[in-house]
Amino acid sequence: MTKRRTAEPYKIKAVEPLNILSHEERKQALEKAGYNTFLLDSQDVYIDLLTDSGTSAMSDQQWGSLMVGDEAYAGSKSWYRLQEAVREVYGYKYVLPTHQGRGAENLLSQLKVKDGDYVPGNMYFTTTRAHQELNGGTFVDVIIDEAHDPNAELDFKGNVDLNKLQNLIMEVGAERIPFVCLAVTVNMAGGQPVSMANMREVYELCQEHGIDVMYDATRCVENAYFIKEREPGYQNTPIKDILKEMFAYSDGCTMSGKKDALVNIGGFLAMNDEELYTRSRELVVVYEGMPTYGGMAGRDMEAMAQGIYESVDDHYIEHRIQQVRYLGDQLIEAGIPMVRPIGGHAIFLDARAFLDHLDQDQFPAQALAAALYLDSGVRAMERGIVSAGRNKETGEHNKPKLEMVRLTIPRRVYTNNHMDVVADSVIELYQKRHQIKGLQMDYEPPTLRFFNARFSPKEVALLEN
Ligand code: PLI
């Protein structure tokens, strides 16, 4: 018998109508946005795959929990519910709420990173690295080499290369390494997971040297699913138990609740060390708020507590990963170049291979994201030469190996029919890829240029008809 199909493990109670613009209207919207999808108005977008951050659909239970949010300035009941949820699901002793993930990163880096320190991690993330650098640290990439190769098919492409980590410890000394930052899963590598064995080994190595391991737990539930699916011995283990074991190999974490915790805003910093907790409590009041709200409204804390419990439902997470794969498999079938294997939260199109007639300084990923919008109203994100910025010394563009367009799937928002629309558009664009022209940058902001940069086609039109 063929494999039985499954469907979304939820039904739809409220709908948000979508605007579908004509080709001509999209052309005008794209020109107005300077060919930068970050600058498009959401009302001009049909299917929004810009990010999975803060874009989840909340459940009826979460919407209900907004009403019981306790908005007390201090000692809110909602805070205690959130603290309980984090302790129960993540297993850490101490928790501090923050307005989102980067709030937690700021506290952690301020407390632990000093001038001249090195912070090893399995590939960088923009905000995480920025906070480490702002405090005088240097990020060192210790991910396995294959993570930088879109075609390397590995079950756990987010793993740390233990030799790289060991060598760094030997080179600079453990005292210059305040912590290892381990992302589960790895966003910039394509949502690739870390194996339980690798987490254990990293933790053991760090313990030998007295170095803390702090997770970036942003997409930890997705990581747990890949362990269940791929790592021997976990096939019958509930996601909740896999998560618990994952966190046992760490000393704390930063968390953006906007992804796996299924809320639109919120985050936290968690740890087991009492002294770090005490210092974090002292600092959180400067940047976020009282340790019992940390930049969140009581109702947001309620919703996040509920979201944390919902996120570890085995049916939910299975569907989540399968939906991303549902889209990815159609693209692979059609021969579309993309990062493989398919990761947890997004499809990363390999724009260099897709538009191999364009040089990297014609911004292929930017052009492809713009062409996708023009073709179907689907909004994606450039993750390539524009995002990578310029070299501070030479002023030249940084030219990253991975030149990608990220199609990021929000959680519980779209159906597989929407995924079909996206697949059709990408496949058709691939068939007429040689008609897609390069872009030139007309306005370049000095920092984080990808957000506000403006472009125009190098030739008359972006996409010839
Ligand atoms: O957006 P925040 O401040 O809640 O979280 C920052 C953050 C930290 N780590 C990782 C791995 C992220 O992906 C992340 C935010 N990511 C965004 C906004 C994204 O679009 O991927």
Coordinates of C-alpha atoms and ligand atoms in Angstrom, one line a residue:
M1 CA 0.0 0.0 0.0
T2 CA 1.2 3.5 -0.7
K3 CA 2.0 5.7 2.3
R4 CA -1.1 7.1 4.0
R5 CA -1.3 10.9 3.8
T6 CA -1.7 13.1 6.8
A7 CA -3.1 16.6 7.1
E8 CA -2.7 19.7 9.3
P9 CA -3.3 18.7 13.0
Y10 CA -5.6 21.8 13.4
K11 CA -8.7 23.3 11.9
I12 CA -9.2 26.9 10.9
K13 CA -11.4 29.0 13.2
A14 CA -10.6 32.6 12.0
V15 CA -9.3 33.5 8.6
E16 CA -7.2 36.5 7.4
P17 CA -8.1 37.3 3.8
L18 CA -5.2 37.7 1.4
N19 CA -4.7 40.4 -1.2
I20 CA -3.9 39.1 -4.7
L21 CA -2.5 41.8 -6.9
S22 CA -2.3 41.8 -10.6
H23 CA 1.1 41.4 -12.4
E24 CA 1.0 45.1 -13.2
E25 CA 0.3 46.1 -9.6
R26 CA 3.1 43.9 -8.3
K27 CA 5.4 45.5 -10.8
Q28 CA 4.6 48.9 -9.4
A29 CA 4.9 47.7 -5.8
L30 CA 8.3 46.2 -6.6
E31 CA 9.6 49.4 -8.2
K32 CA 8.3 51.4 -5.2
A33 CA 10.1 49.0 -2.9
G34 CA 13.4 49.4 -4.8
Y35 CA 13.4 45.7 -5.7
N36 CA 14.0 44.9 -2.0
T37 CA 11.4 42.5 -0.6
F38 CA 12.0 43.9 2.9
L39 CA 10.5 47.2 1.6
L40 CA 7.3 45.7 0.3
D41 CA 4.1 46.5 2.2
S42 CA 2.5 43.4 3.6
Q43 CA -0.8 44.2 2.0
D44 CA 0.9 43.8 -1.4
V45 CA 2.1 40.3 -0.6
Y46 CA 0.1 37.2 -1.3
I47 CA 2.1 34.5 0.5
D48 CA 4.6 35.9 2.9
L49 CA 7.7 33.7 3.4
L50 CA 10.0 36.5 4.5
T51 CA 10.5 34.9 7.9
D52 CA 9.2 32.4 10.4
S53 CA 9.9 34.9 13.2
G54 CA 6.9 36.3 15.0
T55 CA 4.7 35.1 12.2
S56 CA 3.1 32.0 13.8
A57 CA -0.6 31.6 14.1
M58 CA -1.6 31.3 17.7
S59 CA -4.1 28.6 18.8
D60 CA -7.5 29.4 20.3
Q61 CA -6.0 28.5 23.7
Q62 CA -3.3 31.1 23.2
W63 CA -5.8 33.7 22.2
G64 CA -7.9 32.8 25.2
S65 CA -4.9 33.1 27.5
L66 CA -4.4 36.7 26.4
M67 CA -7.5 37.6 28.4
V68 CA -6.1 36.1 31.6
G69 CA -2.8 37.9 31.3
D70 CA -1.9 39.5 34.6
E71 CA -0.5 43.0 33.8
A72 CA 0.9 43.7 37.3
Y73 CA 4.2 45.5 37.1
A74 CA 5.8 43.1 39.6
G75 CA 5.1 39.5 40.5
S76 CA 2.7 38.9 37.6
K77 CA 0.9 35.5 37.7
S78 CA 1.6 35.2 34.0
W79 CA 5.3 35.3 34.7
Y80 CA 5.1 32.4 37.1
R81 CA 3.2 30.4 34.4
L82 CA 5.9 31.2 31.9
Q83 CA 8.7 30.3 34.3
E84 CA 6.9 27.0 35.1
A85 CA 6.6 26.2 31.4
V86 CA 10.3 26.9 30.7
R87 CA 11.4 24.9 33.7
E88 CA 9.1 21.9 32.8
V89 CA 9.9 21.8 29.1
Y90 CA 13.5 23.1 28.9
G91 CA 14.6 21.9 32.4
Y92 CA 16.7 24.9 33.4
K93 CA 16.6 26.2 37.0
Y94 CA 16.5 29.9 36.4
V95 CA 14.7 31.9 33.8
L96 CA 14.6 35.6 32.9
P97 CA 12.1 37.0 30.4
T98 CA 13.2 39.3 27.6
H99 CA 11.3 41.2 24.8
Q100 CA 12.7 38.8 22.2
G101 CA 15.8 36.7 21.4
R102 CA 18.3 39.5 20.9
G103 CA 17.4 40.9 24.4
A104 CA 18.6 37.6 25.9
E105 CA 21.7 37.7 23.7
N106 CA 22.5 41.2 24.8
L107 CA 22.3 40.2 28.5
L108 CA 24.4 37.0 28.0
S109 CA 27.1 38.8 26.0
Q110 CA 27.3 41.7 28.4
L111 CA 27.7 39.4 31.3
K112 CA 30.1 36.9 29.9
V113 CA 32.1 38.3 26.9
K114 CA 35.1 40.5 27.5
D115 CA 37.5 42.3 25.3
G116 CA 39.8 39.8 23.5
D117 CA 37.5 36.8 24.1
Y118 CA 36.5 34.2 21.4
V119 CA 33.1 32.8 21.1
P120 CA 32.9 29.6 19.1
G121 CA 29.6 28.7 17.4
N122 CA 28.1 26.5 14.8
M123 CA 27.8 29.2 12.1
Y124 CA 27.0 32.8 13.0
F125 CA 23.6 34.4 13.3
T126 CA 23.5 38.2 12.7
T127 CA 22.2 39.5 16.1
T128 CA 24.0 36.8 18.1
R129 CA 27.3 37.7 16.6
A130 CA 26.6 41.4 16.8
H131 CA 26.2 41.2 20.6
Q132 CA 29.4 39.1 21.0
E133 CA 31.3 41.7 18.9
L134 CA 29.8 44.7 20.7
N135 CA 31.3 43.3 23.9
G136 CA 34.8 42.9 22.4
G137 CA 34.5 39.2 21.4
T138 CA 35.4 37.5 18.2
F139 CA 33.1 34.9 16.8
V140 CA 34.8 31.7 15.5
D141 CA 32.9 29.4 13.3
V142 CA 33.4 25.7 14.4
I143 CA 30.7 24.1 12.3
I144 CA 31.6 21.1 10.1
D145 CA 32.9 22.2 6.7
E146 CA 30.0 20.4 4.9
A147 CA 27.6 23.0 6.3
H148 CA 28.9 25.5 3.9
D149 CA 28.3 23.2 0.9
P150 CA 24.6 23.4 -0.3
N151 CA 25.0 19.9 -1.9
A152 CA 26.5 18.0 1.0
E153 CA 23.7 15.6 2.1
L154 CA 24.2 14.9 5.8
D155 CA 21.7 14.0 8.5
F156 CA 23.2 16.5 11.0
K157 CA 24.7 19.3 9.0
G158 CA 24.6 21.6 12.0
N159 CA 27.2 19.6 14.0
V160 CA 30.2 21.2 15.6
D161 CA 33.6 20.0 14.3
L162 CA 35.1 18.9 17.5
N163 CA 38.6 19.2 16.1
K164 CA 38.0 22.9 15.3
L165 CA 36.7 23.5 18.8
Q166 CA 39.6 21.6 20.4
N167 CA 42.1 23.5 18.3
L168 CA 40.6 26.8 19.3
I169 CA 40.8 25.9 22.9
M170 CA 44.5 24.9 22.5
E171 CA 45.3 28.1 20.5
V172 CA 43.7 30.8 22.7
G173 CA 43.2 29.0 26.0
A174 CA 40.0 28.1 27.8
E175 CA 40.1 31.3 29.8
R176 CA 39.5 33.3 26.6
I177 CA 36.4 31.4 25.8
P178 CA 33.4 32.6 27.9
F179 CA 31.1 30.0 26.4
V180 CA 30.3 28.0 23.3
C181 CA 27.2 29.2 21.5
L182 CA 25.4 26.1 20.0
A183 CA 22.5 26.8 17.7
V184 CA 19.9 24.1 17.4
T185 CA 18.9 24.2 14.5
V186 CA 21.3 26.3 12.5
N187 CA 19.4 29.0 10.7
M188 CA 22.1 30.3 8.3
A189 CA 23.1 26.7 7.2
G190 CA 19.5 26.1 6.1
G191 CA 17.8 25.1 9.3
Q192 CA 20.2 22.1 9.7
P193 CA 20.1 20.1 13.0
V194 CA 22.7 19.0 15.5
S195 CA 22.8 15.4 16.7
M196 CA 22.3 14.4 20.3
A197 CA 25.7 12.7 20.1
N198 CA 27.4 15.9 19.0
M199 CA 25.7 17.9 21.7
R200 CA 26.9 15.4 24.3
E201 CA 30.5 15.5 22.9
V202 CA 30.6 19.3 22.8
Y203 CA 29.4 19.4 26.4
E204 CA 31.9 16.8 27.6
L205 CA 34.8 18.6 25.9
C206 CA 33.7 21.9 27.3
Q207 CA 33.3 20.5 30.8
E208 CA 36.9 19.2 30.7
H209 CA 38.0 22.8 30.1
G210 CA 35.5 24.5 32.4
I211 CA 33.8 26.3 29.4
D212 CA 30.0 26.8 29.5
V213 CA 27.8 25.7 26.6
M214 CA 24.9 28.1 25.9
Y215 CA 22.3 27.0 23.3
D216 CA 20.6 29.3 20.9
A217 CA 17.4 27.4 21.4
T218 CA 15.4 29.4 18.9
R219 CA 14.4 26.3 16.8
C220 CA 15.1 23.6 19.4
V221 CA 11.9 21.7 18.9
E222 CA 12.6 21.4 15.2
N223 CA 16.0 20.1 16.1
A224 CA 14.4 17.5 18.4
Y225 CA 12.2 16.3 15.6
F226 CA 15.2 15.6 13.4
I227 CA 16.8 13.6 16.2
K228 CA 13.7 11.5 16.5
E229 CA 13.6 10.9 12.8
R230 CA 17.3 10.3 12.2
E231 CA 19.3 9.4 15.2
P232 CA 19.3 5.7 16.3
G233 CA 17.5 5.1 19.5
Y234 CA 15.1 8.0 19.5
Q235 CA 12.4 6.8 17.1
N236 CA 10.0 6.0 19.9
T237 CA 11.0 8.8 22.3
P238 CA 8.5 11.7 22.7
I239 CA 9.7 15.1 21.5
K240 CA 9.4 16.4 25.1
D241 CA 11.9 13.8 26.4
I242 CA 14.3 14.4 23.5
L243 CA 14.3 18.1 24.3
K244 CA 15.0 17.5 28.0
E245 CA 18.0 15.4 27.1
M246 CA 19.2 18.0 24.6
F247 CA 19.1 20.7 27.3
A248 CA 20.9 18.5 29.8
Y249 CA 24.0 18.9 27.7
S250 CA 24.1 22.7 28.2
D251 CA 24.4 25.3 30.9
G252 CA 21.8 27.6 29.7
C253 CA 20.2 29.2 26.6
T254 CA 19.0 32.2 24.8
M255 CA 15.6 31.9 23.3
S256 CA 13.6 33.8 20.7
G257 CA 10.0 32.8 21.5
K258 CA 9.0 34.2 18.1
K259 CA 9.9 30.9 16.4
D260 CA 9.4 27.6 18.2
A261 CA 7.5 28.9 21.1
L262 CA 4.7 29.9 18.7
V263 CA 4.2 33.5 19.7
N264 CA 4.5 36.9 17.9
I265 CA 6.8 38.5 20.5
G266 CA 8.9 37.4 23.5
G267 CA 12.0 35.5 24.6
F268 CA 14.0 34.5 27.5
L269 CA 17.5 33.8 29.0
A270 CA 17.8 30.6 31.0
M271 CA 20.6 29.0 33.0
N272 CA 21.4 26.6 35.8
D273 CA 24.2 28.7 37.5
E274 CA 22.9 30.8 40.4
E275 CA 25.6 33.4 40.2
L276 CA 25.0 34.1 36.5
Y277 CA 21.3 34.3 37.3
T278 CA 21.8 36.8 40.0
R279 CA 23.9 39.0 37.7
S280 CA 21.4 38.6 34.9
R281 CA 18.6 39.8 37.3
E282 CA 20.6 42.9 38.0
L283 CA 21.1 43.6 34.3
V284 CA 17.6 42.8 33.0
V285 CA 16.1 45.8 34.8
V286 CA 18.4 48.1 32.8
Y287 CA 17.5 46.8 29.3
E288 CA 14.2 44.9 29.5
G289 CA 12.3 45.5 32.7
M290 CA 11.5 43.8 36.0
P291 CA 12.7 40.2 36.2
T292 CA 9.0 39.3 36.3
Y293 CA 8.1 40.8 32.9
G294 CA 11.3 41.6 31.0
G295 CA 9.8 43.7 28.2
M296 CA 6.7 41.5 27.7
A297 CA 3.1 42.2 28.6
G298 CA 1.5 39.8 31.0
R299 CA -0.7 38.5 28.2
D300 CA 2.3 37.8 26.0
M301 CA 3.9 35.7 28.7
E302 CA 0.6 33.8 29.1
A303 CA 0.5 33.1 25.3
M304 CA 4.2 32.0 25.3
A305 CA 3.7 29.6 28.2
Q306 CA 0.8 28.0 26.3
G307 CA 2.8 28.1 23.1
I308 CA 5.7 26.2 24.7
Y309 CA 3.5 23.4 25.7
E310 CA 1.8 23.2 22.3
S311 CA 5.2 23.3 20.5
V312 CA 6.2 19.9 22.0
D313 CA 3.1 18.1 20.7
D314 CA 4.4 15.3 18.5
H315 CA 1.7 15.8 15.9
Y316 CA 2.3 19.5 15.7
I317 CA 6.0 19.2 15.1
E318 CA 5.7 16.4 12.7
H319 CA 3.4 18.3 10.5
R320 CA 5.5 21.4 10.8
I321 CA 8.6 19.7 9.4
Q322 CA 6.6 17.7 6.9
Q323 CA 5.1 20.9 5.4
V324 CA 8.5 22.4 4.8
R325 CA 9.5 19.1 3.2
Y326 CA 6.3 19.0 1.2
L327 CA 7.4 22.2 -0.6
G328 CA 11.1 21.2 -0.7
D329 CA 10.4 17.8 -2.3
Q330 CA 8.5 19.3 -5.2
L331 CA 11.4 21.6 -5.9
I332 CA 14.0 18.9 -5.7
E333 CA 11.8 16.8 -8.0
A334 CA 11.9 19.6 -10.5
G335 CA 15.7 19.9 -10.3
I336 CA 15.7 23.3 -8.5
P337 CA 19.2 24.0 -7.0
M338 CA 18.8 24.4 -3.2
V339 CA 20.4 23.6 0.1
R340 CA 20.0 19.9 0.9
P341 CA 18.9 18.1 3.0
I342 CA 15.8 20.2 3.5
G343 CA 16.0 21.9 6.9
G344 CA 13.5 22.7 9.6
H345 CA 12.1 26.1 8.9
A346 CA 12.8 27.1 5.4
I347 CA 13.9 26.2 1.9
F348 CA 17.1 27.9 0.8
L349 CA 17.3 28.3 -3.0
D350 CA 20.9 28.3 -4.3
A351 CA 20.6 31.5 -6.3
R352 CA 24.1 31.2 -7.8
A353 CA 23.3 27.9 -9.4
F354 CA 19.7 29.0 -10.3
L355 CA 20.9 32.2 -12.1
D356 CA 24.3 30.9 -13.2
H357 CA 24.4 33.5 -16.0
L358 CA 24.7 36.3 -13.3
D359 CA 27.9 37.3 -11.5
Q360 CA 27.6 37.5 -7.7
D361 CA 28.0 41.3 -7.9
Q362 CA 24.8 41.4 -9.9
F363 CA 23.0 40.3 -6.8
P364 CA 21.5 37.0 -8.0
A365 CA 19.6 36.2 -4.8
Q366 CA 18.2 39.7 -4.6
A367 CA 17.1 39.4 -8.2
L368 CA 15.6 36.0 -7.7
A369 CA 13.6 37.1 -4.7
A370 CA 12.3 40.1 -6.6
A371 CA 11.4 37.9 -9.6
L372 CA 9.5 35.5 -7.4
Y373 CA 7.5 38.3 -6.0
L374 CA 6.8 39.7 -9.5
D375 CA 5.8 36.3 -10.7
S376 CA 3.4 35.2 -8.0
G377 CA 3.3 37.7 -5.1
V378 CA 5.4 35.3 -2.9
R379 CA 7.8 37.2 -0.6
A380 CA 11.1 35.6 0.2
M381 CA 14.4 37.0 1.6
E382 CA 17.9 37.5 0.2
R383 CA 20.6 35.7 2.2
G384 CA 23.7 36.3 0.1
I385 CA 26.1 39.1 -0.9
V386 CA 23.7 41.9 0.1
S387 CA 23.2 40.4 3.6
A388 CA 26.9 39.8 4.0
G389 CA 27.8 43.5 3.7
R390 CA 31.3 44.9 2.9
N391 CA 34.7 44.0 4.2
K392 CA 35.6 46.7 6.8
E393 CA 39.2 46.9 5.7
T394 CA 39.0 46.7 1.9
G395 CA 35.5 48.2 1.4
E396 CA 34.8 45.4 -1.1
H397 CA 31.6 43.3 -1.0
N398 CA 31.9 40.2 1.2
K399 CA 31.3 37.4 -1.2
P400 CA 29.7 34.5 0.8
K401 CA 29.9 31.0 -0.6
L402 CA 26.2 30.6 0.0
E403 CA 24.1 33.0 -2.1
M404 CA 20.6 32.1 -1.2
V405 CA 16.9 33.0 -1.3
R406 CA 15.2 31.9 1.9
L407 CA 11.6 30.7 1.6
T408 CA 10.7 30.7 5.3
I409 CA 7.5 28.9 6.3
P410 CA 5.6 30.5 9.2
R411 CA 4.1 28.0 11.7
R412 CA 0.5 26.9 11.3
V413 CA -0.3 29.8 8.9
Y414 CA -0.4 28.4 5.4
T415 CA -1.9 25.2 4.0
N416 CA -0.2 22.8 1.6
N417 CA -2.2 24.5 -1.2
H418 CA -0.2 27.6 -0.6
M419 CA 3.0 25.5 -0.8
D420 CA 1.8 24.3 -4.2
V421 CA 1.4 27.9 -5.4
V422 CA 5.0 28.7 -4.2
A423 CA 6.4 25.5 -5.9
D424 CA 4.7 26.3 -9.2
S425 CA 6.1 29.8 -9.2
V426 CA 9.6 28.7 -8.4
I427 CA 9.6 25.9 -11.0
E428 CA 8.2 28.2 -13.7
L429 CA 10.9 30.8 -12.9
Y430 CA 13.5 28.1 -13.2
Q431 CA 12.3 27.2 -16.6
K432 CA 12.7 30.8 -17.7
R433 CA 15.7 31.6 -15.5
H434 CA 17.7 33.1 -18.4
Q435 CA 15.2 35.9 -18.7
I436 CA 15.9 37.1 -15.2
K437 CA 18.3 40.0 -15.2
G438 CA 20.8 41.2 -12.7
L439 CA 20.4 44.2 -10.4
Q440 CA 22.4 47.3 -9.5
M441 CA 22.4 48.8 -6.0
D442 CA 21.2 52.4 -6.2
Y443 CA 21.2 53.1 -2.4
E444 CA 23.4 51.4 0.1
P445 CA 22.9 52.0 3.9
P446 CA 26.2 51.8 5.9
T447 CA 25.0 49.0 8.3
L448 CA 22.7 46.0 7.9
R449 CA 22.2 47.2 4.3
F450 CA 19.9 44.4 3.3
F451 CA 17.0 45.9 5.2
N452 CA 16.9 49.3 3.4
A453 CA 19.0 49.0 0.3
R454 CA 17.4 49.9 -3.0
F455 CA 18.0 48.4 -6.4
S456 CA 17.0 48.6 -10.1
P457 CA 17.4 46.2 -13.0
K458 CA 20.7 46.5 -14.9
E459 CA 18.7 46.2 -18.1
V460 CA 15.2 47.5 -19.1
A461 CA 13.2 44.9 -17.1
L462 CA 13.9 42.4 -14.3
L463 CA 12.0 39.7 -16.1
E464 CA 11.6 39.6 -19.8
N465 CA 8.3 38.3 -21.0
Ligands
PLI1 O1 14.4 38.1 16.4 P1 14.8 37.8 17.8 O2 15.5 38.9 18.4 O3 13.7 37.3 18.6 O4 15.8 36.5 17.7 C1 17.1 36.6 17.2 C2 17.5 35.3 16.6 C3 18.4 34.6 17.3 N1 18.9 33.4 16.8 C4 18.4 32.9 15.6 C5 19.0 31.6 15.2 C6 17.5 33.5 14.9 O5 17.1 33.0 13.8 C7 17.0 34.8 15.4 C8 16.1 35.6 14.6 N2 15.8 35.3 13.4 C9 15.1 36.0 12.5 C10 14.5 37.3 12.7 C11 14.9 35.3 11.2 O6 14.2 35.9 10.3 O7 15.5 34.3 10.9

